[in-house]
mmCIF file of C-alpha atoms and ligand atoms in Angstrom:
data_model
loop_
_atom_site.group_PDB
_atom_site.id
_atom_site.type_symbol
_atom_site.label_atom_id
_atom_site.label_comp_id
_atom_site.label_asym_id
_atom_site.label_seq_id
_atom_site.Cartn_x
_atom_site.Cartn_y
_atom_site.Cartn_z
ATOM 1 C CA MET A 21 43.828 -19.573 59.263
ATOM 2 C CA ASP A 22 41.256 -21.713 59.261
ATOM 3 C CA SER A 23 38.670 -22.777 62.203
ATOM 4 C CA ASP A 24 38.609 -26.236 63.367
ATOM 5 C CA VAL A 25 35.374 -26.447 62.026
ATOM 6 C CA ASP A 26 36.107 -26.024 58.622
ATOM 7 C CA THR A 27 39.549 -28.106 59.803
ATOM 8 C CA GLU A 28 37.298 -31.313 60.647
ATOM 9 C CA ALA A 29 35.356 -31.094 57.624
ATOM 10 C CA LEU A 30 38.500 -31.471 54.962
ATOM 11 C CA THR A 31 39.514 -34.544 57.401
ATOM 12 C CA ALA A 32 36.351 -35.309 56.263
ATOM 13 C CA ARG A 33 36.179 -35.027 53.013
ATOM 14 C CA LEU A 34 40.111 -36.433 52.737
ATOM 15 C CA LYS A 35 39.425 -39.452 54.831
ATOM 16 C CA GLY A 36 36.591 -40.161 52.483
ATOM 17 C CA PHE A 37 39.457 -41.021 49.632
ATOM 18 C CA GLU A 38 40.534 -43.843 52.474
ATOM 19 C CA GLY A 39 39.591 -47.271 50.148
ATOM 20 C CA ARG A 40 39.557 -45.690 47.103
ATOM 21 C CA THR A 41 41.822 -46.575 44.039
ATOM 22 C CA ALA A 42 45.390 -44.553 43.604
ATOM 23 C CA ALA A 43 46.065 -46.163 41.039
ATOM 24 C CA THR A 44 45.202 -49.038 38.315
ATOM 25 C CA GLY A 45 46.582 -51.980 35.882
ATOM 26 C CA GLY A 46 49.678 -50.601 36.519
ATOM 27 C CA THR A 47 52.950 -53.002 34.333
ATOM 28 C CA GLY A 48 56.721 -51.835 35.296
ATOM 29 C CA LYS A 49 59.313 -49.517 32.034
ATOM 30 C CA ASP A 50 60.215 -53.642 32.250
ATOM 31 C CA PRO A 51 60.153 -56.751 32.786
ATOM 32 C CA VAL A 52 62.433 -58.140 35.845
ATOM 33 C CA ASN A 53 65.947 -58.493 34.373
ATOM 34 C CA LEU A 54 69.205 -58.975 35.243
ATOM 35 C CA PRO A 55 70.851 -55.411 34.340
ATOM 36 C CA MET A 56 68.411 -54.002 36.940
ATOM 37 C CA ILE A 57 69.548 -56.360 39.071
ATOM 38 C CA ARG A 58 73.522 -55.797 38.698
ATOM 39 C CA HIS A 59 73.924 -52.138 38.473
ATOM 40 C CA TRP A 60 71.677 -52.586 41.972
ATOM 41 C CA CYS A 61 73.073 -55.068 43.467
ATOM 42 C CA GLU A 62 76.403 -52.618 42.618
ATOM 43 C CA ALA A 63 75.117 -49.374 43.761
ATOM 44 C CA MET A 64 73.808 -50.797 47.114
ATOM 45 C CA GLY A 65 77.141 -53.407 47.023
ATOM 46 C CA ASP A 66 75.327 -56.237 47.333
ATOM 47 C CA THR A 67 77.426 -59.139 46.380
ATOM 48 C CA HIS A 68 75.123 -61.829 47.552
ATOM 49 C CA PRO A 69 74.825 -64.917 45.511
ATOM 50 C CA ALA A 70 71.558 -64.775 45.137
ATOM 51 C CA TYR A 71 70.870 -62.009 42.898
ATOM 52 C CA THR A 72 73.971 -63.485 39.966
ATOM 53 C CA GLY A 73 74.034 -66.258 37.734
ATOM 54 C CA PRO A 74 71.380 -68.119 36.111
ATOM 55 C CA ASP A 75 69.636 -69.503 38.767
ATOM 56 C CA ALA A 76 69.619 -65.747 40.103
ATOM 57 C CA ILE A 77 66.628 -63.827 41.501
ATOM 58 C CA ALA A 78 66.105 -60.711 41.731
ATOM 59 C CA PRO A 79 67.140 -58.704 44.881
ATOM 60 C CA PRO A 80 63.285 -57.916 47.505
ATOM 61 C CA THR A 81 64.133 -54.380 48.666
ATOM 62 C CA MET A 82 63.840 -54.223 44.887
ATOM 63 C CA LEU A 83 60.209 -54.200 44.064
ATOM 64 C CA GLN A 84 59.450 -50.976 44.202
ATOM 65 C CA VAL A 85 61.838 -50.785 40.668
ATOM 66 C CA TRP A 86 59.575 -52.645 39.316
ATOM 67 C CA THR A 87 56.874 -50.803 39.406
ATOM 68 C CA MET A 88 58.280 -47.681 37.821
ATOM 69 C CA GLY A 89 56.884 -44.951 35.864
ATOM 70 C CA GLY A 90 60.083 -43.909 35.302
ATOM 71 C CA LEU A 91 61.152 -39.936 33.845
ATOM 72 C CA SER A 92 57.564 -40.159 31.188
ATOM 73 C CA GLY A 93 55.370 -40.902 34.412
ATOM 74 C CA HIS A 94 51.927 -43.318 34.737
ATOM 75 C CA PRO A 95 49.147 -43.444 32.406
ATOM 76 C CA ALA A 96 47.661 -46.708 36.055
ATOM 77 C CA ARG A 97 47.740 -43.404 38.422
ATOM 78 C CA ALA A 98 44.394 -43.005 38.988
ATOM 79 C CA ALA A 99 41.666 -39.659 39.079
ATOM 80 C CA ALA A 100 41.155 -40.297 42.077
ATOM 81 C CA TYR A 101 44.519 -39.747 43.872
ATOM 82 C CA ASP A 102 44.793 -36.758 42.024
ATOM 83 C CA GLU A 103 41.789 -35.425 43.158
ATOM 84 C CA LEU A 104 43.370 -35.960 46.800
ATOM 85 C CA LEU A 105 46.419 -34.222 46.387
ATOM 86 C CA GLY A 106 44.804 -31.561 44.993
ATOM 87 C CA LEU A 107 42.835 -31.194 47.905
ATOM 88 C CA LEU A 108 45.809 -31.602 49.482
ATOM 89 C CA ASP A 109 47.216 -28.626 47.814
ATOM 90 C CA ALA A 110 44.677 -26.224 47.373
ATOM 91 C CA ALA A 111 44.151 -26.217 51.582
ATOM 92 C CA GLY A 112 47.639 -24.486 51.760
ATOM 93 C CA PHE A 113 50.245 -28.126 52.179
ATOM 94 C CA THR A 114 51.661 -27.583 49.395
ATOM 95 C CA SER A 115 55.102 -29.749 50.152
ATOM 96 C CA VAL A 116 55.255 -33.235 50.345
ATOM 97 C CA VAL A 117 57.772 -35.562 52.105
ATOM 98 C CA ALA A 118 58.068 -39.617 51.881
ATOM 99 C CA THR A 119 58.021 -40.650 55.389
ATOM 100 C CA ASP A 120 58.694 -44.443 54.910
ATOM 101 C CA CYS A 121 57.940 -47.304 53.534
ATOM 102 C CA GLU A 122 56.820 -51.426 54.510
ATOM 103 C CA GLN A 123 56.415 -54.803 52.030
ATOM 104 C CA GLU A 124 56.094 -57.895 52.776
ATOM 105 C CA TYR A 125 57.809 -60.747 49.936
ATOM 106 C CA PRO A 126 55.823 -63.133 49.680
ATOM 107 C CA ARG A 127 57.821 -64.693 47.184
ATOM 108 C CA PRO A 128 61.380 -63.764 45.034
ATOM 109 C CA LEU A 129 61.180 -62.603 41.550
ATOM 110 C CA ARG A 130 63.664 -64.087 38.436
ATOM 111 C CA PRO A 131 64.401 -62.228 35.058
ATOM 112 C CA GLY A 132 60.805 -62.293 32.887
ATOM 113 C CA GLU A 133 58.602 -61.845 35.039
ATOM 114 C CA GLU A 134 55.898 -59.181 34.463
ATOM 115 C CA VAL A 135 54.974 -57.294 37.023
ATOM 116 C CA THR A 136 52.063 -55.609 37.497
ATOM 117 C CA PHE A 137 50.304 -53.603 40.411
ATOM 118 C CA ASP A 138 46.434 -51.843 41.229
ATOM 119 C CA THR A 139 47.528 -49.817 44.858
ATOM 120 C CA VAL A 140 44.852 -48.144 47.062
ATOM 121 C CA VAL A 141 44.349 -45.506 49.410
ATOM 122 C CA GLU A 142 44.906 -47.160 53.011
ATOM 123 C CA SER A 143 44.616 -43.666 54.949
ATOM 124 C CA VAL A 144 44.225 -40.029 55.308
ATOM 125 C CA SER A 145 45.594 -39.284 58.791
ATOM 126 C CA ASP A 146 43.848 -36.490 60.443
ATOM 127 C CA ARG A 147 46.047 -33.311 61.155
ATOM 128 C CA LYS A 148 49.138 -33.381 62.272
ATOM 129 C CA THR A 149 51.669 -30.991 63.191
ATOM 130 C CA THR A 150 55.733 -32.501 62.258
ATOM 131 C CA ARG A 151 59.301 -29.876 62.938
ATOM 132 C CA LEU A 152 58.964 -29.784 59.399
ATOM 133 C CA GLY A 153 55.865 -27.945 59.547
ATOM 134 C CA THR A 154 51.678 -28.956 59.252
ATOM 135 C CA GLY A 155 49.392 -31.877 57.366
ATOM 136 C CA HIS A 156 48.839 -34.903 56.678
ATOM 137 C CA PHE A 157 50.483 -37.992 56.083
ATOM 138 C CA VAL A 158 48.705 -40.324 53.351
ATOM 139 C CA THR A 159 48.672 -44.219 53.359
ATOM 140 C CA THR A 160 48.926 -46.101 49.746
ATOM 141 C CA ARG A 161 49.304 -49.205 49.267
ATOM 142 C CA THR A 162 50.039 -51.072 46.257
ATOM 143 C CA GLU A 163 49.912 -55.242 45.662
ATOM 144 C CA LEU A 164 52.265 -56.530 43.157
ATOM 145 C CA ARG A 165 51.343 -59.424 41.157
ATOM 146 C CA VAL A 166 52.783 -61.957 38.133
ATOM 147 C CA GLY A 167 49.211 -63.096 36.591
ATOM 148 C CA ALA A 168 47.053 -63.579 39.942
ATOM 149 C CA GLU A 169 50.029 -64.397 42.060
ATOM 150 C CA LEU A 170 50.741 -62.003 44.207
ATOM 151 C CA VAL A 171 54.503 -61.656 44.882
ATOM 152 C CA GLY A 172 54.667 -58.127 46.879
ATOM 153 C CA THR A 173 52.855 -55.504 49.412
ATOM 154 C CA HIS A 174 54.262 -51.718 49.788
ATOM 155 C CA ARG A 175 52.944 -49.482 52.209
ATOM 156 C CA PHE A 176 54.277 -46.196 51.226
ATOM 157 C CA ARG A 177 53.163 -42.988 53.663
ATOM 158 C CA ILE A 178 54.015 -39.215 52.546
ATOM 159 C CA LEU A 179 53.718 -35.969 54.443
ATOM 160 C CA LYS A 180 51.328 -33.652 52.808
ATOM 161 C CA TYR A 181 52.133 -30.425 55.013
ATOM 162 C CA ALA A 182 52.483 -26.934 54.749
ATOM 163 C CA PRO A 183 55.767 -25.817 55.893
ATOM 164 C CA ALA A 184 56.630 -24.369 59.404
ATOM 165 C CA ARG A 185 57.957 -20.743 58.557
ATOM 166 C CA ARG A 186 61.867 -20.734 58.498
ATOM 167 C CA PRO A 187 63.362 -16.987 58.167
ATOM 168 C CA SER A 188 65.067 -16.427 54.449
ATOM 169 C CA ALA A 189 68.395 -15.787 54.057
ATOM 170 C CA ARG A 190 68.513 -12.102 54.238
ATOM 171 C CA GLU A 191 67.224 -12.410 57.610
ATOM 172 C CA PRO A 192 70.258 -11.176 60.406
ATOM 173 C CA ASP A 193 68.249 -15.045 62.723
ATOM 174 C CA ARG A 194 69.706 -16.647 59.462
ATOM 175 C CA PRO A 195 71.714 -20.530 60.798
ATOM 176 C CA ARG A 196 74.785 -20.548 60.599
ATOM 177 C CA ARG A 197 77.821 -21.913 59.318
ATOM 178 C CA PRO A 198 78.052 -25.607 61.173
ATOM 179 C CA ARG A 199 80.743 -25.969 63.109
ATOM 180 C CA PRO A 200 84.638 -27.536 62.695
ATOM 181 C CA VAL A 201 85.010 -30.683 65.501
ATOM 182 C CA VAL A 202 88.163 -28.906 66.305
ATOM 183 C CA ASN A 203 90.193 -31.378 68.340
ATOM 184 C CA ARG A 204 93.627 -31.174 70.442
ATOM 185 C CA ASP A 205 95.481 -32.694 66.719
ATOM 186 C CA ASN A 206 93.565 -30.143 64.404
ATOM 187 C CA ALA A 207 93.341 -27.116 66.796
ATOM 188 C CA GLY A 208 97.422 -25.055 65.918
ATOM 189 C CA PHE A 209 95.103 -25.080 62.827
ATOM 190 C CA TRP A 210 91.585 -23.989 63.119
ATOM 191 C CA GLU A 211 94.087 -21.357 65.381
ATOM 192 C CA GLY A 212 95.304 -20.317 62.102
ATOM 193 C CA VAL A 213 92.931 -19.721 60.617
ATOM 194 C CA ARG A 214 91.561 -17.383 62.460
ATOM 195 C CA GLN A 215 94.695 -15.651 61.862
ATOM 196 C CA GLY A 216 94.402 -15.795 58.755
ATOM 197 C CA ARG A 217 97.126 -18.347 58.142
ATOM 198 C CA LEU A 218 97.084 -21.645 56.347
ATOM 199 C CA LEU A 219 99.523 -23.818 58.145
ATOM 200 C CA ILE A 220 100.665 -27.740 57.001
ATOM 201 C CA GLN A 221 101.604 -30.202 59.208
ATOM 202 C CA ARG A 222 105.493 -30.723 58.307
ATOM 203 C CA CYS A 223 106.801 -34.570 59.957
ATOM 204 C CA THR A 224 109.652 -32.927 61.389
ATOM 205 C CA ALA A 225 111.583 -36.132 60.424
ATOM 206 C CA CYS A 226 111.350 -36.883 56.733
ATOM 207 C CA THR A 227 110.074 -33.270 56.207
ATOM 208 C CA ARG A 228 106.750 -34.616 54.125
ATOM 209 C CA PRO A 229 103.574 -32.294 54.460
ATOM 210 C CA ARG A 230 100.261 -33.428 55.411
ATOM 211 C CA HIS A 231 97.282 -32.546 56.142
ATOM 212 C CA PRO A 232 93.963 -32.170 58.043
ATOM 213 C CA TRP A 233 96.017 -32.355 60.588
ATOM 214 C CA LEU A 234 97.139 -35.862 62.466
ATOM 215 C CA PRO A 235 98.533 -36.844 65.078
ATOM 216 C CA GLY A 236 102.156 -38.841 63.174
ATOM 217 C CA CYS A 237 103.432 -38.919 60.215
ATOM 218 C CA ASN A 238 101.845 -41.212 57.368
ATOM 219 C CA ALA A 239 104.941 -41.879 55.306
ATOM 220 C CA CYS A 240 107.459 -42.796 58.002
ATOM 221 C CA GLY A 241 105.513 -42.562 61.561
ATOM 222 C CA GLY A 242 107.095 -39.765 63.121
ATOM 223 C CA GLN A 243 105.321 -38.005 65.378
ATOM 224 C CA ASP A 244 107.031 -35.295 65.584
ATOM 225 C CA TRP A 245 106.377 -32.155 63.610
ATOM 226 C CA ASP A 246 106.291 -28.168 62.734
ATOM 227 C CA THR A 247 104.088 -26.497 60.423
ATOM 228 C CA VAL A 248 104.947 -24.704 57.447
ATOM 229 C CA GLU A 249 102.533 -21.847 56.044
ATOM 230 C CA ALA A 250 101.193 -22.508 52.928
ATOM 231 C CA VAL A 251 102.098 -19.458 50.219
ATOM 232 C CA GLY A 252 97.756 -19.831 50.003
ATOM 233 C CA THR A 253 98.000 -20.538 45.899
ATOM 234 C CA GLY A 254 96.617 -23.898 44.248
ATOM 235 C CA HIS A 255 93.960 -25.468 41.366
ATOM 236 C CA VAL A 256 91.150 -27.278 41.883
ATOM 237 C CA HIS A 257 91.860 -31.467 41.587
ATOM 238 C CA SER A 258 88.777 -32.556 40.945
ATOM 239 C CA TYR A 259 85.020 -31.156 42.169
ATOM 240 C CA VAL A 260 81.161 -31.251 43.009
ATOM 241 C CA VAL A 261 78.629 -28.616 42.758
ATOM 242 C CA MET A 262 75.669 -28.943 45.557
ATOM 243 C CA HIS A 263 72.682 -28.533 44.917
ATOM 244 C CA HIS A 264 70.376 -30.474 46.410
ATOM 245 C CA PRO A 265 70.085 -31.255 49.602
ATOM 246 C CA ARG A 266 69.264 -27.988 50.850
ATOM 247 C CA PHE A 267 71.238 -27.540 54.268
ATOM 248 C CA PRO A 268 69.768 -24.122 56.026
ATOM 249 C CA ALA A 269 73.142 -21.917 56.016
ATOM 250 C CA PHE A 270 73.842 -22.901 52.357
ATOM 251 C CA ASP A 271 73.181 -21.162 49.047
ATOM 252 C CA PRO A 272 72.909 -23.910 46.292
ATOM 253 C CA PRO A 273 74.087 -23.894 43.786
ATOM 254 C CA TYR A 274 77.181 -23.936 44.739
ATOM 255 C CA ALA A 275 81.154 -25.619 44.538
ATOM 256 C CA VAL A 276 83.340 -27.190 46.685
ATOM 257 C CA ALA A 277 86.252 -28.500 45.643
ATOM 258 C CA LEU A 278 89.467 -30.012 46.676
ATOM 259 C CA ILE A 279 92.127 -27.617 46.268
ATOM 260 C CA ASP A 280 95.934 -28.803 44.649
ATOM 261 C CA LEU A 281 98.000 -26.547 47.560
ATOM 262 C CA ALA A 282 101.643 -25.180 45.856
ATOM 263 C CA GLU A 283 103.193 -26.985 48.817
ATOM 264 C CA GLY A 284 101.379 -30.400 47.938
ATOM 265 C CA VAL A 285 98.730 -30.828 49.893
ATOM 266 C CA ARG A 286 95.135 -31.328 49.371
ATOM 267 C CA MET A 287 92.178 -29.363 51.209
ATOM 268 C CA LEU A 288 88.412 -29.244 51.051
ATOM 269 C CA GLY A 289 86.869 -26.377 50.824
ATOM 270 C CA ASN A 290 84.476 -23.911 48.842
ATOM 271 C CA VAL A 291 85.900 -22.077 45.699
ATOM 272 C CA VAL A 292 84.220 -18.255 45.208
ATOM 273 C CA GLY A 293 84.400 -15.763 42.912
ATOM 274 C CA VAL A 294 83.105 -16.845 39.772
ATOM 275 C CA PRO A 295 80.287 -18.580 39.347
ATOM 276 C CA TYR A 296 79.557 -22.149 39.926
ATOM 277 C CA ASP A 297 79.034 -23.271 36.681
ATOM 278 C CA LYS A 298 82.678 -21.958 35.636
ATOM 279 C CA VAL A 299 84.630 -24.201 38.107
ATOM 280 C CA ARG A 300 86.923 -26.272 36.575
ATOM 281 C CA VAL A 301 89.233 -29.151 37.248
ATOM 282 C CA GLY A 302 92.619 -27.504 37.364
ATOM 283 C CA LEU A 303 91.475 -23.759 37.949
ATOM 284 C CA PRO A 304 93.824 -21.352 39.301
ATOM 285 C CA VAL A 305 92.949 -20.633 43.491
ATOM 286 C CA ARG A 306 94.357 -19.033 45.643
ATOM 287 C CA VAL A 307 92.726 -19.036 49.547
ATOM 288 C CA GLU A 308 90.975 -16.289 50.981
ATOM 289 C CA PHE A 309 89.494 -16.258 54.720
ATOM 290 C CA GLN A 310 85.973 -16.078 54.740
ATOM 291 C CA VAL A 311 84.724 -14.240 58.527
ATOM 292 C CA CYS A 312 81.338 -16.316 59.000
ATOM 293 C CA ASP A 313 79.984 -14.669 62.196
ATOM 294 C CA GLU A 314 82.222 -14.153 65.585
ATOM 295 C CA GLU A 315 83.147 -17.508 66.758
ATOM 296 C CA LEU A 316 83.303 -18.930 62.736
ATOM 297 C CA THR A 317 86.226 -18.221 59.457
ATOM 298 C CA LEU A 318 86.978 -20.391 56.747
ATOM 299 C CA PRO A 319 88.811 -20.595 54.308
ATOM 300 C CA VAL A 320 88.544 -20.463 51.144
ATOM 301 C CA TRP A 321 89.083 -20.086 47.864
ATOM 302 C CA ARG A 322 88.656 -17.498 45.185
ATOM 303 C CA ALA A 323 89.106 -18.232 41.964
ATOM 304 C CA GLY A 324 89.559 -15.846 38.722
ATOM 305 C CA GLU A 325 92.579 -13.695 39.913
ATOM 306 C CA LYS A 326 96.648 -14.165 39.845
ATOM 307 C CA GLU A 327 97.792 -16.595 41.923
ATOM 308 C CA LEU A 328 99.948 -14.730 44.014
ATOM 309 C CA THR A 329 102.926 -14.764 46.660
ATOM 310 C CA LEU A 330 102.954 -15.440 50.207
ATOM 311 C CA PRO A 331 104.955 -11.373 50.759
ATOM 312 C CA ASP A 332 102.118 -10.423 47.552
ATOM 313 C CA ARG A 333 99.000 -11.247 49.512
ATOM 314 C CA ARG A 334 100.471 -9.958 53.431
ATOM 315 C CA ALA A 335 101.239 -6.452 51.256
ATOM 316 C CA GLY A 336 97.945 -6.590 49.685
ATOM 317 C CA GLU A 337 96.539 -6.880 53.552
ATOM 318 C CA GLU A 338 98.764 -3.813 54.781
ATOM 319 C CA ALA A 339 97.464 -2.306 52.202
ATOM 320 C CA ALA A 340 93.811 -3.403 53.179
ATOM 321 C CA GLY A 341 94.731 -2.253 56.319
HETATM 322 ZN ZN1 LIG B 25 107.672 -38.551 58.355
#
């Protein structure tokens, strides 16, 4: 660990960057334009009429969009800012997280306007310890102009930090999988899973199977039900591969799929037994009960083996037991 004297010396050096230029004479990749406004509004679900038509303005919160350098980055970035980040890296504050952003909009931006910007390092905080780890907050202030006119300011704060040490995946105190929310409507499903049985609710009035478990039938409104045990076979209806965000109990990348069960209902679950990039729509799978810890068993879906019928599965379990 470094001493208080070292900490103070570094903090003083970092604070020496306050007021220095972080970017100068920057321009966005494109002038303010209707296609980008339209994409943004669609992504945000913003249907405000001011953002369409011949007199459209840009949504104010698009401000930063007009300064972005894209994947190829910005030539505008000043050496002082890289120097500041390099100093933080060298001190062990190698991780970064954006913490907050404040913007001001002196006037709306209109299609065709060319935005330029300059950024200064507004402040570097004293050393702080957060739940993520210990480090320094760095706040930059960007002023956006059209010609000489100020059209927006954008204050952006990051935390450069040394991550708090966390147990690795192999350590026994690894965080546990999140618990399912068990309530009086679905308790029977989870009790079945605990016993290694996949139970599907079935309406006794119209015989329609349903999942997830609900108090009433979507087809006829009937409130009486019994259960059928799924044979445990199905195929992938659709899937996603999770890369990000990283949750403590998970090891990305991994595939989460919506499975079409032989009984005609769909269930979500992890696909196991094949690499995540081999999961595809239509892949045959069968259920397996994964014991996560002493309290939690989860149904997962194993690919890559022949489909089994229920008697086969029972026989297999007996043979294994
Ligand atoms: Zn029904």
